[in-house]
Amino acid sequence: SSSSGLIPVTLFPGDGIGPEIAESVKQVFTAAEVPIEWEEHFVGTEVDPRTQSFVTWESLESVRRNKVGLKGPMATPIGKGHRSLNLTLRKELNLYANVRPCYSLPGYKTRYDDVNLVTIRENTEGEYSGLEHQVVRGVVESLKIITRQASLRVAEYAFYYAKAHGRDRVSAIHKANIMQKTDGLFLKCCREVAEKYPEIKYEEVVIDNCCMMLVKNPALFDVLVMPNLYGDIISDLCAGLIGGLGLTPSLNIGEGGIALAEAVHGSAPDIAGKNLANPTALLLSAVSMLHHLNLNEKGDKIQEAVLKTIAEGKYRTGDLGGSSTTTEFTKAIIDHL
Amino acid sequence: SSSSGLIPVTLFPGDGIGPEIAESVKQVFTAAEVPIEWEEHFVGTEVDPRTQSFVTWESLESVRRNKVGLKGPMATPIGKGHRSLNLTLRKELNLYANVRPCYSLPGYKTRYDDVNLVTIRENTEGEYSGLEHQVVRGVVESLKIITRQASLRVAEYAFYYAKAHGRDRVSAIHKANIMQKTDGLFLKCCREVAEKYPEIKYEEVVIDNCCMMLVKNPALFDVLVMPNLYGDIISDLCAGLIGGLGLTPSLNIGEGGIALAEAVHGSAPDIAGKNLANPTALLLSAVSMLHHLNLNEKGDKIQEAVLKTIAEGKYRTGDLGGSSTTTEFTKAIIDHL
Ligand SMILES: CC(C)[C@H](C(=O)O)[C@@H](O)C(=O)O
Ligand SMILES: CC(C)[C@H](C(=O)O)[C@@H](O)C(=O)O
């Protein structure tokens, strides 16, 4: 921690609605007297050759130094010759696990009221290898890469997480009946780790069947761990069950204890700067970050205030059917602290 | 057609509950006076070297000759040195498009009452190439193959289907933001075909977002076309929305006008032979087959009788919360013809 005695945390407000929702988080954190200090970094206006992206090297250094960060939405500028901002962060910071708790919000009605699960996505390899080529005209191939190292690492994290959060089941999601070698290796690694956690139930579910079960009865699931693309698909599906990406927190875990919390929704340029954005996903992501920092009391208090504000329903932003501004919603949360 | 004047149709009753639900279809077809005659084929007890599978060469020849077939569930026997029965059929018969209409059944309550869409899945390539290998110890790769030929073929079928069935929108599902070459080629082919159908709206939806939209508001979709694995996932997700695989028809379209209808649920060995199985998926698949044969009047009549029986709710099998036998349910359908 810094000379102020406060824990330094890197903050990427991001683009579009990013700065507004980041402002909301800053205000709530100040009101809750969270003992952190923000180190703000902005997306560059030119490609940084060291990252091949608009993400600057300095901002990555900040996360590496602080080991903890919070990130708003970042829209990758259109154009050639640079990497997506999100993928750059994952790659450069080795953010190997994407953790998304997903639970029905009390008082906010969707078709489901019994969701309470966590998806843990391998975040560095699989279908995201970037290895693709044309074999002959009209025939292209992509490589899906699964390694023992990355599979063990994410499986370890999933079981560690389940145990630490008092969750009693881990489901490994796969398509090993078709991709016997790649998904087969992923499962083998999950089984190895499962053996070290006899107190946690372990099961394997084929991805197509998993999606069917999730929409029929999401209460069947607890912690789900899976390769990259399946995690991309299933975490968004689960977000849909409880209302969408505007409501779900996300935390990326990296090598060396790095944790980068992020709102996974888009930057919503259409409503940017209009004080209409919903800061919930970024707030709940910030709460995940506090839990990661073992600032559990602060985290719980903020989470409670956010959930209460949504449950009461008096102050809700437009995306949740209300007509409050970001500022009004934020003030209501602070009043509930 | 054969000397009897009836249209010959290959029938694979399949394993487990297969024979019982096939019997139900036969009875309903007889009662409805459908002008077809069944040519029954059974899964072999030994691997046929010509197919490397328990599917016999003779049974494939029957489908090739008749150009139309109906198939119950087939469980691939455990063991090495042979191919999955379902994959063998797809490969050998070049069943390039899997078509699954998915609609809310009147009177059968799920969390959704507004589903009315059709998934069209490329069924021969993509992640199902079977090409996998270990690169070095602990590093494995699978190849996803996308070809212009197969992508155009399934896109053509999707637009043809949309037009023939009075549906006005086709959504191509992809992850081309990550797999730019493979999914990019798939999209390129869809766009080319879309240009020939200016009367049909065309859109592209990223798979993660698609799954989120499907669980939030499935009424947003009409016809969906996609590569193999996405189709596998999304067609099961959609089946879940309306109650599960026991209720959804499936029709495979092959080169040369072949059509193989199939129940995509499992063979349910636990209830096999007990007169408890629900024949709905196989019946509605048989209806898809009749529509394919342009026996629309017969098809509509049977479909109506099945839906009415389920809607009334007096005779339902155990999976739908009732206590009727397969025979009782079948008789009720026949009474509604
Ligand atoms: C924007 C896209 C590259 C990204 C992904 O596929 O990982 C997004 O869907 C996510 O889940 O963060
Ligand atoms: C059993 C399995 C190989 C098959 C598939 O993945 O295609 C099944 O899920 C299906 O959809 O028919």
XYZ file of C-alpha atoms and ligand atoms in Angstrom:
698
model
C 0.000 0.000 0.000
C 1.065 3.590 -0.647
C 2.405 6.211 1.791
C -1.142 7.424 2.420
C -1.955 4.054 3.959
C -4.572 3.587 1.255
C -4.564 0.667 -1.159
C -3.743 1.913 -4.665
C -6.166 0.639 -7.309
C -5.843 1.247 -11.032
C -8.991 2.656 -12.614
C -9.801 2.588 -16.326
C -12.989 4.624 -16.670
C -13.194 3.500 -20.303
C -15.202 5.049 -23.135
C -18.790 6.045 -23.770
C -20.736 5.769 -20.530
C -17.527 4.590 -18.800
C -16.576 7.907 -17.143
C -20.100 8.424 -15.756
C -20.410 4.993 -14.193
C -16.821 5.207 -12.899
C -17.770 8.511 -11.254
C -20.667 6.718 -9.577
C -18.320 4.059 -8.190
C -15.915 6.715 -6.932
C -18.708 8.534 -5.103
C -20.073 5.355 -3.531
C -16.588 4.273 -2.464
C -15.881 7.673 -0.921
C -19.182 7.615 0.959
C -18.490 4.081 2.195
C -14.993 5.147 3.241
C -13.307 2.357 1.339
C -9.577 2.611 2.124
C -8.350 2.694 -1.459
C -6.978 5.390 -3.719
C -7.629 5.421 -7.446
C -4.869 5.648 -10.013
C -6.693 6.652 -13.202
C -5.552 5.583 -16.629
C -7.084 6.385 -19.946
C -7.129 4.586 -23.246
C -4.560 6.197 -25.509
C -5.369 8.050 -28.715
C -2.598 6.279 -30.612
C -1.484 2.684 -30.823
C 1.239 2.004 -28.260
C 3.827 -0.104 -30.109
C 4.688 -1.949 -26.897
C 1.117 -3.282 -26.571
C 0.088 -3.069 -30.254
C -3.074 -1.511 -28.929
C -4.590 1.732 -27.675
C -3.993 0.380 -24.180
C -0.795 2.102 -23.022
C 2.128 0.262 -21.513
C 2.022 2.642 -18.512
C -1.526 1.632 -17.688
C -0.570 -2.048 -17.775
C 2.392 -1.267 -15.513
C -0.004 0.394 -13.105
C -2.118 -2.783 -12.822
C 1.002 -4.936 -12.505
C 2.262 -2.734 -9.683
C -1.057 -2.396 -7.835
C -2.185 -5.943 -8.628
C -5.749 -4.726 -8.627
C -7.812 -2.648 -11.021
C -11.316 -1.677 -12.099
C -12.276 -1.191 -15.695
C -15.246 0.401 -17.430
C -16.332 -0.524 -20.963
C -13.763 0.029 -23.697
C -14.804 0.192 -27.325
C -12.053 -0.968 -29.633
C -11.583 1.793 -32.228
C -12.188 0.599 -35.780
C -9.119 0.246 -37.934
C -6.337 -2.134 -38.759
C -3.039 -2.951 -37.173
C -3.983 -3.046 -33.521
C -5.394 -5.472 -31.028
C -8.735 -5.303 -29.236
C -8.427 -3.461 -25.917
C -10.080 -6.216 -23.907
C -8.013 -8.972 -25.473
C -4.819 -6.927 -24.957
C -5.538 -6.635 -21.251
C -6.249 -10.370 -20.956
C -3.106 -11.283 -22.826
C -0.660 -8.800 -21.339
C -1.841 -9.270 -17.761
C -2.310 -13.013 -18.165
C -5.889 -12.759 -16.908
C -6.522 -16.468 -16.949
C -9.889 -16.734 -15.203
C -12.991 -14.657 -15.748
C -15.316 -14.963 -12.777
C -18.948 -13.889 -13.065
C -21.307 -14.346 -10.154
C -24.863 -14.313 -11.437
C -27.845 -14.127 -9.119
C -31.460 -13.032 -9.364
C -31.775 -9.485 -8.049
C -34.452 -9.263 -5.363
C -37.320 -7.123 -6.616
C -36.166 -6.998 -10.213
C -38.454 -9.382 -12.042
C -37.334 -11.555 -14.939
C -38.637 -14.981 -15.959
C -36.273 -16.480 -13.372
C -36.128 -15.825 -9.652
C -33.866 -18.660 -8.573
C -30.523 -17.990 -10.236
C -27.484 -18.173 -7.987
C -24.425 -19.421 -9.792
C -20.914 -18.418 -10.772
C -19.341 -18.960 -14.180
C -15.570 -19.323 -14.296
C -14.176 -18.998 -17.788
C -10.701 -19.875 -19.021
C -9.718 -16.594 -20.530
C -6.471 -16.997 -22.461
C -6.600 -19.834 -24.987
C -9.056 -22.254 -26.637
C -10.878 -20.775 -29.615
C -9.284 -17.377 -28.905
C -5.818 -18.467 -30.052
C -5.947 -16.119 -33.008
C -4.421 -18.902 -35.107
C -6.342 -19.110 -38.356
C -5.476 -19.517 -41.987
C -6.790 -20.275 -45.421
C -5.838 -23.813 -46.462
C -6.881 -23.441 -50.080
C -9.337 -21.022 -51.636
C -12.694 -21.497 -49.937
C -11.311 -23.594 -47.088
C -10.276 -21.920 -43.842
C -9.351 -23.289 -40.457
C -9.051 -21.990 -36.907
C -7.032 -23.667 -34.207
C -8.454 -24.293 -30.791
C -5.595 -24.754 -28.331
C -6.013 -26.364 -24.931
C -3.040 -26.714 -22.616
C -2.613 -28.664 -19.460
C -1.152 -25.637 -17.733
C -4.017 -23.227 -18.439
C -6.660 -25.879 -17.780
C -5.192 -26.841 -14.414
C -4.817 -23.183 -13.489
C -8.462 -22.307 -14.129
C -9.683 -25.563 -12.570
C -7.616 -24.828 -9.451
C -9.133 -21.383 -9.293
C -12.672 -22.744 -9.677
C -12.317 -25.194 -6.798
C -10.479 -22.652 -4.648
C -13.304 -20.187 -5.323
C -16.032 -22.734 -4.599
C -14.463 -23.622 -1.278
C -13.746 -20.011 -0.288
C -17.335 -18.990 -1.068
C -19.019 -21.974 0.572
C -20.310 -23.324 -2.717
C -20.538 -27.079 -2.860
C -20.547 -28.086 -6.497
C -18.374 -27.514 -9.568
C -19.631 -28.449 -13.044
C -17.095 -28.688 -15.860
C -18.721 -27.757 -19.174
C -17.375 -29.370 -22.316
C -17.980 -31.013 -25.684
C -15.510 -33.854 -25.195
C -17.828 -36.276 -27.012
C -16.795 -34.396 -30.168
C -13.495 -32.719 -29.255
C -12.062 -35.674 -27.409
C -8.504 -34.411 -27.312
C -8.922 -30.718 -26.507
C -11.982 -30.793 -24.284
C -10.828 -34.209 -23.108
C -7.625 -32.644 -21.753
C -9.629 -29.875 -20.123
C -11.796 -32.457 -18.330
C -8.789 -34.525 -17.303
C -7.309 -31.453 -15.592
C -10.601 -30.671 -13.856
C -10.776 -34.263 -12.574
C -7.258 -34.063 -11.197
C -8.078 -30.923 -9.252
C -11.457 -32.298 -8.141
C -9.674 -35.143 -6.390
C -7.987 -32.658 -4.092
C -11.384 -31.296 -3.038
C -13.387 -34.337 -1.909
C -15.799 -32.050 -0.026
C -16.899 -30.405 -3.290
C -19.137 -32.324 -5.690
C -17.788 -32.520 -9.210
C -19.770 -33.224 -12.381
C -19.268 -32.904 -16.130
C -21.988 -31.501 -18.375
C -21.983 -31.341 -22.174
C -22.409 -27.732 -23.311
C -25.576 -28.232 -25.372
C -27.252 -30.033 -22.511
C -25.949 -27.420 -20.069
C -27.620 -24.607 -22.021
C -30.888 -26.528 -22.110
C -30.725 -27.170 -18.365
C -29.817 -23.529 -17.646
C -32.924 -22.195 -19.373
C -35.169 -24.869 -17.861
C -33.831 -24.847 -14.327
C -30.790 -22.683 -13.530
C -31.046 -23.637 -9.845
C -29.400 -26.923 -10.854
C -26.045 -25.141 -11.122
C -23.595 -23.709 -8.629
C -20.041 -23.103 -9.942
C -19.405 -23.744 -13.658
C -15.902 -23.938 -15.093
C -15.185 -24.097 -18.819
C -12.938 -23.353 -21.791
C -12.887 -19.850 -23.227
C -15.646 -19.832 -25.874
C -18.104 -21.877 -23.817
C -17.503 -19.418 -20.992
C -18.154 -16.502 -23.314
C -21.456 -18.030 -24.398
C -22.682 -19.347 -21.059
C -21.766 -16.298 -19.010
C -23.814 -14.117 -21.342
C -26.685 -16.610 -21.340
C -26.673 -16.540 -17.524
C -26.583 -12.741 -17.482
C -29.665 -12.852 -19.691
C -31.506 -14.957 -17.118
C -31.275 -12.219 -14.506
C -31.703 -9.179 -16.738
C -28.590 -8.634 -18.822
C -24.974 -7.497 -18.772
C -25.903 -4.211 -17.128
C -26.441 -6.083 -13.868
C -23.674 -8.678 -13.646
C -20.269 -8.233 -12.062
C -17.119 -9.657 -13.577
C -13.656 -10.180 -12.113
C -10.582 -11.308 -14.030
C -7.910 -13.177 -12.137
C -4.354 -13.002 -13.424
C -1.027 -14.622 -12.731
C 0.741 -13.282 -9.659
C -2.459 -12.440 -7.837
C -3.615 -9.712 -10.206
C -7.361 -9.009 -10.204
C -9.067 -6.767 -12.738
C -12.754 -6.129 -12.150
C -14.761 -4.969 -15.167
C -18.204 -4.124 -16.399
C -18.657 -6.441 -19.373
C -21.435 -4.493 -21.055
C -20.787 -2.142 -23.967
C -19.885 1.529 -23.897
C -23.397 2.558 -25.067
C -22.292 5.593 -27.113
C -25.953 6.468 -27.800
C -26.573 7.470 -24.182
C -23.026 8.522 -23.260
C -22.721 11.851 -21.441
C -26.478 12.047 -20.808
C -26.474 10.937 -17.163
C -28.683 7.969 -18.082
C -26.301 5.017 -17.677
C -26.799 2.256 -15.121
C -23.645 1.871 -12.989
C -24.789 -1.427 -11.392
C -22.466 -3.801 -13.270
C -19.433 -1.633 -12.524
C -20.469 -1.186 -8.893
C -20.984 -4.915 -8.366
C -17.682 -5.588 -10.150
C -16.041 -3.161 -7.741
C -17.667 -5.140 -4.922
C -16.113 -8.362 -6.318
C -12.803 -6.535 -6.226
C -13.299 -5.570 -2.585
C -14.044 -9.181 -1.703
C -10.903 -10.179 -3.545
C -8.987 -7.631 -1.418
C -10.601 -9.128 1.691
C -12.381 -5.844 2.331
C -15.470 -7.970 2.903
C -17.311 -5.647 5.227
C -17.068 -2.726 2.821
C -17.951 -4.976 -0.090
C -21.021 -6.421 1.600
C -22.225 -2.990 2.679
C -22.012 -1.544 -0.833
C -23.572 -4.623 -2.411
C -26.459 -4.450 0.027
C -27.043 -0.775 -0.725
C -27.042 -1.407 -4.487
C -29.439 -4.362 -4.204
C -31.742 -2.500 -1.821
C -31.937 0.480 -4.146
C -32.850 -1.739 -7.084
C -35.300 -3.794 -4.974
C -37.161 -0.719 -3.716
C -37.596 0.324 -7.302
C -38.066 4.027 -6.582
C -34.813 4.975 -8.269
C -34.026 2.943 -11.324
C -32.317 3.891 -14.554
C -34.049 3.604 -17.920
C -32.661 0.180 -18.808
C -34.503 -1.214 -15.754
C -37.738 0.498 -16.653
C -37.219 3.516 -14.393
C -36.553 7.164 -15.170
C -33.786 8.065 -12.728
C -30.517 9.613 -13.792
C -27.195 7.999 -12.977
C -26.705 10.684 -10.333
C -30.081 10.059 -8.668
C -29.533 6.306 -8.613
C -26.055 6.822 -7.149
C -27.375 9.167 -4.481
C -30.039 6.621 -3.517
C -27.335 3.977 -3.084
C -25.293 6.312 -0.914
C -28.367 7.017 1.191
C -28.689 3.274 1.764
C -25.112 2.806 2.946
C -42.834 -44.376 -55.419
C -43.199 -48.140 -55.245
C -45.547 -50.439 -57.142
C -48.137 -50.063 -54.363
C -48.434 -46.391 -55.246
C -47.231 -45.585 -51.740
C -44.140 -43.493 -51.034
C -41.413 -45.689 -49.505
C -39.872 -44.195 -46.378
C -36.937 -45.680 -44.467
C -37.616 -46.095 -40.768
C -34.947 -46.527 -38.091
C -36.870 -47.236 -34.900
C -33.574 -46.944 -32.987
C -32.776 -48.170 -29.477
C -34.256 -47.840 -26.024
C -37.641 -46.159 -26.273
C -37.155 -45.942 -30.062
C -39.338 -48.930 -31.032
C -42.244 -47.757 -28.839
C -42.327 -44.219 -30.160
C -41.849 -45.489 -33.730
C -44.872 -47.721 -33.182
C -46.841 -44.662 -32.120
C -45.881 -42.870 -35.340
C -46.860 -45.889 -37.417
C -50.266 -46.072 -35.790
C -50.938 -42.361 -36.191
C -49.822 -42.482 -39.845
C -52.071 -45.465 -40.530
C -55.040 -43.759 -38.891
C -54.356 -40.570 -40.872
C -54.066 -42.622 -44.072
C -50.714 -41.149 -44.980
C -49.781 -42.626 -48.388
C -46.377 -43.956 -47.392
C -44.961 -47.380 -46.691
C -42.237 -47.978 -44.127
C -39.026 -49.782 -44.898
C -37.654 -50.685 -41.471
C -33.956 -50.891 -40.747
C -32.251 -51.751 -37.514
C -28.901 -50.824 -36.084
C -26.538 -53.768 -36.579
C -25.031 -55.831 -33.793
C -21.578 -55.669 -35.366
C -19.531 -52.893 -36.882
C -20.119 -52.753 -40.639
C -16.647 -52.220 -42.157
C -18.159 -50.185 -45.019
C -19.510 -47.572 -42.575
C -17.078 -48.166 -39.672
C -20.163 -48.081 -37.497
C -23.091 -50.174 -36.309
C -25.142 -48.435 -38.992
C -25.319 -50.937 -41.842
C -24.527 -50.056 -45.413
C -27.894 -51.513 -46.462
C -29.778 -49.081 -44.254
C -27.875 -46.146 -45.775
C -28.691 -47.493 -49.233
C -32.345 -47.549 -48.255
C -32.301 -43.837 -47.365
C -30.336 -43.019 -50.530
C -32.889 -44.878 -52.620
C -36.002 -43.533 -50.872
C -34.512 -40.082 -50.271
C -36.572 -39.815 -47.114
C -36.349 -41.426 -43.705
C -37.415 -41.211 -40.083
C -35.120 -42.059 -37.225
C -35.631 -42.722 -33.539
C -32.911 -42.254 -30.923
C -29.762 -44.320 -31.394
C -27.368 -44.853 -28.531
C -23.820 -45.349 -29.747
C -22.557 -48.574 -28.132
C -19.505 -48.032 -25.937
C -16.234 -49.329 -27.339
C -13.434 -48.417 -29.670
C -12.942 -48.641 -33.366
C -16.261 -47.377 -34.617
C -17.980 -44.103 -35.330
C -20.988 -42.614 -33.559
C -24.235 -43.666 -35.225
C -25.549 -40.139 -35.570
C -22.312 -38.771 -36.976
C -22.079 -41.702 -39.406
C -25.511 -40.903 -40.785
C -24.644 -37.214 -41.158
C -21.378 -37.979 -42.882
C -22.442 -40.824 -45.153
C -25.694 -39.198 -46.237
C -24.142 -35.751 -46.426
C -26.861 -34.352 -44.166
C -25.687 -30.784 -44.411
C -28.498 -28.880 -42.691
C -30.231 -29.697 -39.439
C -33.548 -27.890 -39.242
C -35.362 -27.541 -35.926
C -38.601 -25.615 -35.707
C -39.148 -24.578 -32.116
C -42.421 -23.107 -30.923
C -44.260 -22.774 -27.625
C -46.815 -25.563 -27.342
C -50.272 -24.161 -26.589
C -51.358 -25.276 -23.142
C -47.978 -26.600 -22.085
C -46.598 -23.985 -19.728
C -42.920 -23.071 -19.519
C -41.354 -19.704 -18.621
C -41.827 -18.696 -22.277
C -45.028 -18.547 -24.273
C -43.815 -16.624 -27.290
C -41.228 -18.854 -28.959
C -41.631 -19.355 -32.688
C -38.329 -19.784 -34.441
C -36.353 -22.230 -36.542
C -32.691 -23.082 -36.068
C -30.775 -24.212 -39.139
C -27.451 -25.770 -38.274
C -24.576 -26.571 -40.612
C -24.166 -30.236 -39.884
C -20.988 -31.501 -41.556
C -17.934 -29.437 -40.656
C -16.758 -26.701 -38.274
C -15.717 -27.979 -34.858
C -16.882 -31.481 -35.835
C -14.007 -32.073 -38.249
C -12.550 -34.761 -36.013
C -9.094 -33.298 -36.707
C -7.235 -33.079 -33.423
C -3.754 -33.806 -32.242
C -1.267 -33.342 -29.455
C 1.338 -30.740 -30.421
C 3.683 -31.451 -27.518
C 2.924 -33.044 -24.163
C 0.239 -30.965 -22.459
C -0.670 -28.989 -25.580
C -3.485 -30.209 -27.839
C -5.292 -28.616 -30.728
C -8.540 -29.140 -32.625
C -9.185 -27.819 -36.082
C -12.347 -25.993 -36.944
C -12.894 -26.130 -40.690
C -15.215 -23.807 -42.557
C -15.639 -24.117 -46.300
C -17.265 -21.840 -48.791
C -19.167 -24.755 -50.279
C -20.775 -25.973 -47.057
C -21.478 -22.448 -45.831
C -23.180 -21.419 -49.070
C -25.164 -24.653 -49.108
C -26.605 -24.188 -45.620
C -27.175 -20.464 -46.167
C -29.058 -21.242 -49.393
C -31.183 -23.720 -47.511
C -31.922 -21.230 -44.721
C -33.156 -18.556 -47.112
C -35.054 -21.059 -49.220
C -36.705 -22.360 -46.039
C -37.535 -18.879 -44.766
C -39.179 -17.981 -48.051
C -41.049 -21.283 -48.414
C -42.407 -20.987 -44.864
C -43.346 -17.330 -45.007
C -40.749 -16.310 -42.461
C -39.295 -12.886 -43.006
C -35.958 -12.770 -41.205
C -32.723 -14.755 -41.184
C -30.118 -14.192 -38.461
C -26.616 -15.551 -39.033
C -25.011 -16.472 -35.707
C -21.231 -16.203 -35.418
C -18.163 -15.216 -33.452
C -16.374 -13.492 -36.316
C -15.012 -10.826 -33.964
C -12.718 -13.586 -32.684
C -12.632 -16.149 -35.497
C -12.354 -13.650 -38.304
C -11.330 -16.125 -40.976
C -13.584 -19.112 -40.266
C -16.712 -17.403 -39.010
C -15.853 -14.521 -41.317
C -16.120 -16.849 -44.327
C -19.386 -18.222 -42.997
C -20.818 -14.696 -42.773
C -19.515 -13.767 -46.203
C -21.413 -16.711 -47.694
C -24.591 -15.789 -45.803
C -24.331 -12.226 -47.132
C -23.954 -13.440 -50.691
C -27.098 -15.539 -50.419
C -28.970 -12.773 -48.562
C -28.506 -10.515 -51.587
C -30.567 -12.888 -53.678
C -33.470 -12.611 -51.211
C -34.101 -8.880 -50.843
C -37.576 -9.610 -49.425
C -36.055 -11.369 -46.403
C -34.378 -9.314 -43.688
C -30.853 -10.396 -42.908
C -28.903 -9.706 -39.725
C -25.756 -10.979 -38.017
C -25.695 -11.706 -34.300
C -22.665 -12.668 -32.202
C -23.321 -15.986 -30.456
C -22.865 -14.769 -26.874
C -25.239 -11.899 -27.458
C -27.630 -14.230 -29.305
C -27.873 -16.534 -26.272
C -28.524 -13.593 -23.993
C -31.251 -12.270 -26.303
C -32.804 -15.730 -26.665
C -33.310 -16.124 -22.924
C -34.508 -12.552 -22.494
C -36.782 -12.320 -25.498
C -36.899 -15.232 -27.936
C -39.630 -13.501 -29.933
C -36.820 -11.378 -31.429
C -35.789 -14.313 -33.620
C -37.257 -16.000 -36.664
C -34.856 -18.180 -38.691
C -31.309 -18.636 -37.315
C -28.509 -20.113 -39.418
C -25.120 -21.040 -37.994
C -22.003 -23.192 -38.035
C -22.137 -26.683 -36.529
C -21.234 -26.206 -32.847
C -23.211 -22.989 -32.413
C -26.169 -24.833 -33.921
C -25.698 -27.707 -31.514
C -25.714 -25.305 -28.565
C -28.449 -22.949 -29.688
C -30.867 -25.593 -30.892
C -30.733 -27.267 -27.487
C -31.059 -23.927 -25.704
C -34.171 -23.193 -27.786
C -35.610 -26.633 -27.074
C -35.161 -25.829 -23.380
C -37.266 -22.682 -23.761
C -40.319 -24.672 -24.806
C -39.863 -27.728 -22.595
C -36.989 -29.855 -23.866
C -35.863 -32.224 -26.579
C -38.865 -34.488 -26.039
C -41.033 -31.890 -27.770
C -38.975 -30.558 -30.679
C -38.916 -31.912 -34.210
C -35.750 -32.147 -36.243
C -35.181 -32.682 -39.947
C -31.830 -33.236 -41.630
C -31.454 -32.162 -45.226
C -28.898 -33.949 -47.357
C -27.346 -33.598 -50.792
C -29.562 -34.829 -53.608
C -32.782 -33.961 -51.841
C -32.429 -36.493 -49.032
C -34.369 -35.693 -45.856
C -33.940 -37.620 -42.630
C -36.302 -36.673 -39.808
C -35.209 -37.603 -36.304
C -36.061 -37.324 -32.645
C -32.965 -35.720 -31.133
C -33.594 -36.785 -27.558
C -31.842 -39.764 -26.017
C -32.895 -43.393 -26.013
C -33.901 -43.244 -22.297
C -32.928 -46.831 -21.442
C -34.365 -46.391 -17.929
C -37.949 -46.275 -19.189
C -37.502 -48.350 -22.351
C -40.099 -51.058 -22.912
C -42.391 -49.712 -20.187
C -44.907 -47.916 -22.401
C -44.019 -44.601 -20.718
C -42.148 -42.774 -23.480
C -43.368 -39.538 -25.051
C -43.528 -39.902 -28.858
C -44.072 -36.167 -29.492
C -40.606 -35.323 -30.836
C -40.684 -38.259 -33.258
C -44.275 -37.487 -34.295
C -43.494 -33.830 -34.956
C -40.314 -34.847 -36.803
C -42.468 -37.135 -38.941
C -44.711 -34.129 -39.579
C -41.659 -32.118 -40.753
C -40.954 -35.000 -43.097
C -44.497 -34.889 -44.483
C -44.170 -31.172 -45.128
C -40.888 -31.866 -46.877
C -42.720 -34.418 -49.049
C -45.382 -31.795 -49.768
C -47.955 -33.921 -47.992
C -48.989 -30.728 -46.253
C -52.579 -31.615 -45.539
C -51.634 -34.846 -43.803
C -48.817 -33.134 -41.968
C -51.004 -30.295 -40.701
C -53.724 -32.701 -39.602
C -51.341 -34.834 -37.546
C -49.582 -31.817 -36.059
C -52.923 -30.355 -35.025
C -53.965 -33.610 -33.372
C -50.686 -33.851 -31.438
C -50.847 -30.227 -30.271
C -54.519 -30.509 -29.324
C -53.869 -33.625 -27.262
C -51.054 -31.910 -25.369
C -53.055 -28.686 -24.969
C -56.091 -30.479 -23.519
C -53.773 -32.039 -20.991
C -55.987 -35.038 -20.231
C -53.537 -37.471 -21.742
C -49.930 -36.600 -21.121
C -46.911 -38.809 -20.536
C -44.863 -38.612 -17.346
C -42.188 -36.246 -18.708
C -44.949 -33.641 -19.183
C -46.324 -34.168 -15.698
C -49.099 -36.573 -16.717
C -49.562 -40.281 -16.103
C -50.655 -41.618 -19.483
C -48.944 -44.475 -21.244
C -47.489 -44.093 -24.710
C -50.443 -46.119 -25.988
C -53.055 -43.916 -24.299
C -51.415 -40.740 -25.545
C -51.230 -42.201 -29.062
C -54.889 -43.232 -28.964
C -55.869 -39.714 -27.863
C -54.016 -38.276 -30.849
C -55.740 -40.696 -33.200
C -59.106 -39.709 -31.711
C -58.264 -36.085 -32.546
C -57.436 -36.771 -36.177
C -15.836 -8.379 -27.213
C -15.437 -9.831 -27.240
C -14.099 -10.007 -27.909
C -15.439 -10.435 -25.824
C -15.114 -11.911 -25.876
O -15.539 -12.638 -26.762
O -14.419 -12.381 -24.961
C -16.735 -10.253 -25.027
O -17.779 -10.990 -25.583
C -16.516 -10.675 -23.595
O -17.130 -11.658 -23.133
O -15.718 -10.032 -22.901
C -24.586 -36.705 -29.512
C -23.852 -35.539 -30.136
C -22.639 -36.046 -30.892
C -24.754 -34.717 -31.038
C -24.008 -33.513 -31.594
O -23.191 -32.893 -30.905
O -24.244 -33.165 -32.751
C -26.039 -34.197 -30.379
O -25.780 -33.275 -29.378
C -26.938 -33.604 -31.438
O -27.213 -32.395 -31.399
O -27.380 -34.343 -32.330
